[in-house]
mmCIF file of C-alpha atoms in Angstrom:
data_model
loop_
_atom_site.group_PDB
_atom_site.id
_atom_site.type_symbol
_atom_site.label_atom_id
_atom_site.label_comp_id
_atom_site.label_asym_id
_atom_site.label_seq_id
_atom_site.Cartn_x
_atom_site.Cartn_y
_atom_site.Cartn_z
ATOM 1 C CA MET A 121 -63.523 -49.194 51.844
ATOM 2 C CA THR A 122 -62.703 -45.751 51.953
ATOM 3 C CA LYS A 123 -64.084 -42.562 50.259
ATOM 4 C CA ARG A 124 -60.571 -42.209 49.471
ATOM 5 C CA HIS A 125 -60.912 -45.549 46.831
ATOM 6 C CA ILE A 126 -64.067 -45.217 46.103
ATOM 7 C CA ALA A 127 -62.722 -41.969 44.652
ATOM 8 C CA TYR A 128 -59.852 -43.877 42.653
ATOM 9 C CA LEU A 129 -61.269 -46.717 41.620
ATOM 10 C CA ALA A 130 -64.335 -43.854 40.045
ATOM 11 C CA CYS A 131 -61.321 -41.509 37.968
ATOM 12 C CA THR A 132 -59.557 -45.212 37.096
ATOM 13 C CA ALA A 133 -63.071 -46.274 35.712
ATOM 14 C CA ALA A 134 -63.852 -42.982 33.673
ATOM 15 C CA LEU A 135 -59.168 -42.872 32.652
ATOM 16 C CA VAL A 136 -59.832 -46.457 31.059
ATOM 17 C CA GLY A 137 -63.742 -45.672 29.898
ATOM 18 C CA SER A 138 -62.473 -42.139 28.124
ATOM 19 C CA GLY A 139 -59.600 -44.240 26.451
ATOM 20 C CA ARG A 140 -61.456 -46.353 24.397
ATOM 21 C CA GLY A 141 -62.507 -43.856 21.627
ATOM 22 C CA ALA A 142 -58.642 -42.714 21.801
ATOM 23 C CA ALA A 143 -57.619 -45.775 19.540
ATOM 24 C CA PRO A 144 -56.651 -44.222 15.928
ATOM 25 C CA ARG A 145 -59.547 -45.044 13.471
ATOM 26 C CA VAL A 146 -58.994 -47.524 10.789
ATOM 27 C CA ALA A 147 -58.913 -45.225 7.631
ATOM 28 C CA GLY A 148 -60.508 -47.062 4.958
ATOM 29 C CA PRO A 149 -61.105 -46.689 0.891
ATOM 30 C CA THR A 150 -61.803 -42.909 0.524
ATOM 31 C CA SER A 151 -63.273 -41.449 -2.255
ATOM 32 C CA HIS A 152 -61.295 -37.957 -3.766
ATOM 33 C CA LEU A 153 -63.895 -36.452 -6.037
ATOM 34 C CA VAL A 154 -62.494 -34.775 -9.803
ATOM 35 C CA HIS A 155 -64.497 -31.812 -11.188
ATOM 36 C CA PRO A 156 -64.152 -30.308 -14.367
ATOM 37 C CA GLY A 157 -60.727 -27.728 -14.188
ATOM 38 C CA GLU A 158 -59.190 -29.608 -10.868
ATOM 39 C CA SER A 159 -56.664 -31.591 -10.889
ATOM 40 C CA ILE A 160 -56.592 -35.499 -11.616
ATOM 41 C CA ARG A 161 -53.030 -35.816 -11.103
ATOM 42 C CA GLN A 162 -53.425 -33.784 -7.467
ATOM 43 C CA ALA A 163 -56.227 -36.288 -6.849
ATOM 44 C CA VAL A 164 -54.371 -39.318 -8.092
ATOM 45 C CA ALA A 165 -51.383 -38.757 -6.102
ATOM 46 C CA ALA A 166 -52.901 -38.203 -2.919
ATOM 47 C CA ALA A 167 -54.986 -41.877 -3.665
ATOM 48 C CA ARG A 168 -53.838 -44.838 -1.856
ATOM 49 C CA SER A 169 -54.791 -48.191 -2.809
ATOM 50 C CA GLY A 170 -58.542 -49.326 -2.755
ATOM 51 C CA ASP A 171 -59.389 -45.003 -2.863
ATOM 52 C CA THR A 172 -61.557 -43.991 -6.081
ATOM 53 C CA VAL A 173 -61.289 -41.033 -7.980
ATOM 54 C CA PRO A 174 -64.140 -40.785 -10.105
ATOM 55 C CA LEU A 175 -64.570 -37.722 -12.297
ATOM 56 C CA CYS A 176 -67.217 -35.788 -12.804
ATOM 57 C CA ALA A 177 -68.694 -35.140 -16.710
ATOM 58 C CA GLY A 178 -66.558 -32.644 -18.602
ATOM 59 C CA THR A 179 -64.097 -32.073 -20.397
ATOM 60 C CA TYR A 180 -60.022 -31.907 -18.662
ATOM 61 C CA ARG A 181 -57.268 -30.757 -20.271
ATOM 62 C CA GLU A 182 -54.342 -32.593 -18.670
ATOM 63 C CA SER A 183 -52.326 -35.888 -19.299
ATOM 64 C CA ALA A 184 -52.436 -37.978 -15.919
ATOM 65 C CA ARG A 185 -49.905 -41.215 -16.278
ATOM 66 C CA ILE A 186 -50.762 -43.507 -13.316
ATOM 67 C CA THR A 187 -47.844 -45.112 -12.231
ATOM 68 C CA LYS A 188 -48.828 -47.173 -9.119
ATOM 69 C CA SER A 189 -51.419 -50.048 -8.774
ATOM 70 C CA GLY A 190 -54.773 -49.657 -6.608
ATOM 71 C CA PRO A 191 -56.581 -46.220 -7.358
ATOM 72 C CA THR A 192 -59.882 -46.651 -9.361
ATOM 73 C CA LEU A 193 -61.203 -43.990 -11.621
ATOM 74 C CA PRO A 194 -64.084 -44.492 -12.381
ATOM 75 C CA GLY A 195 -66.111 -41.976 -14.693
ATOM 76 C CA THR A 196 -69.655 -40.211 -14.164
ATOM 77 C CA GLY A 197 -72.439 -39.554 -16.852
ATOM 78 C CA ARG A 198 -74.273 -41.262 -19.665
ATOM 79 C CA SER A 199 -71.085 -41.840 -21.675
ATOM 80 C CA SER A 200 -68.968 -43.014 -18.919
ATOM 81 C CA PRO A 201 -68.551 -46.945 -19.610
ATOM 82 C CA GLY A 202 -70.558 -48.985 -16.274
ATOM 83 C CA ARG A 203 -72.307 -45.869 -15.371
ATOM 84 C CA THR A 204 -75.331 -44.389 -16.114
ATOM 85 C CA THR A 205 -76.166 -41.077 -14.065
ATOM 86 C CA THR A 206 -74.628 -38.202 -12.424
ATOM 87 C CA SER A 207 -72.778 -38.238 -9.281
ATOM 88 C CA PRO A 208 -75.466 -36.436 -7.046
ATOM 89 C CA LEU A 209 -71.992 -35.151 -6.077
ATOM 90 C CA CYS A 210 -71.058 -33.275 -9.069
#
């Protein structure tokens, strides 16, 4: 094998190896945390099926109609059904 062949094989191996990490990631469910004073509507609009939109404990002065299926809106705090503690991000 000549030096040119070795250089060609090394370049090809480097390109193939770097192409593995270039594939787009498959996006999994995400969380859209909403604090008091922020818009629940915007968070729900940005959510996709399987996403969660947790609401921090507080007062929200807006109405939101959820017309798509998929996003979950769990509350945080003692009075929220199924929750006993406050989210560490709130």
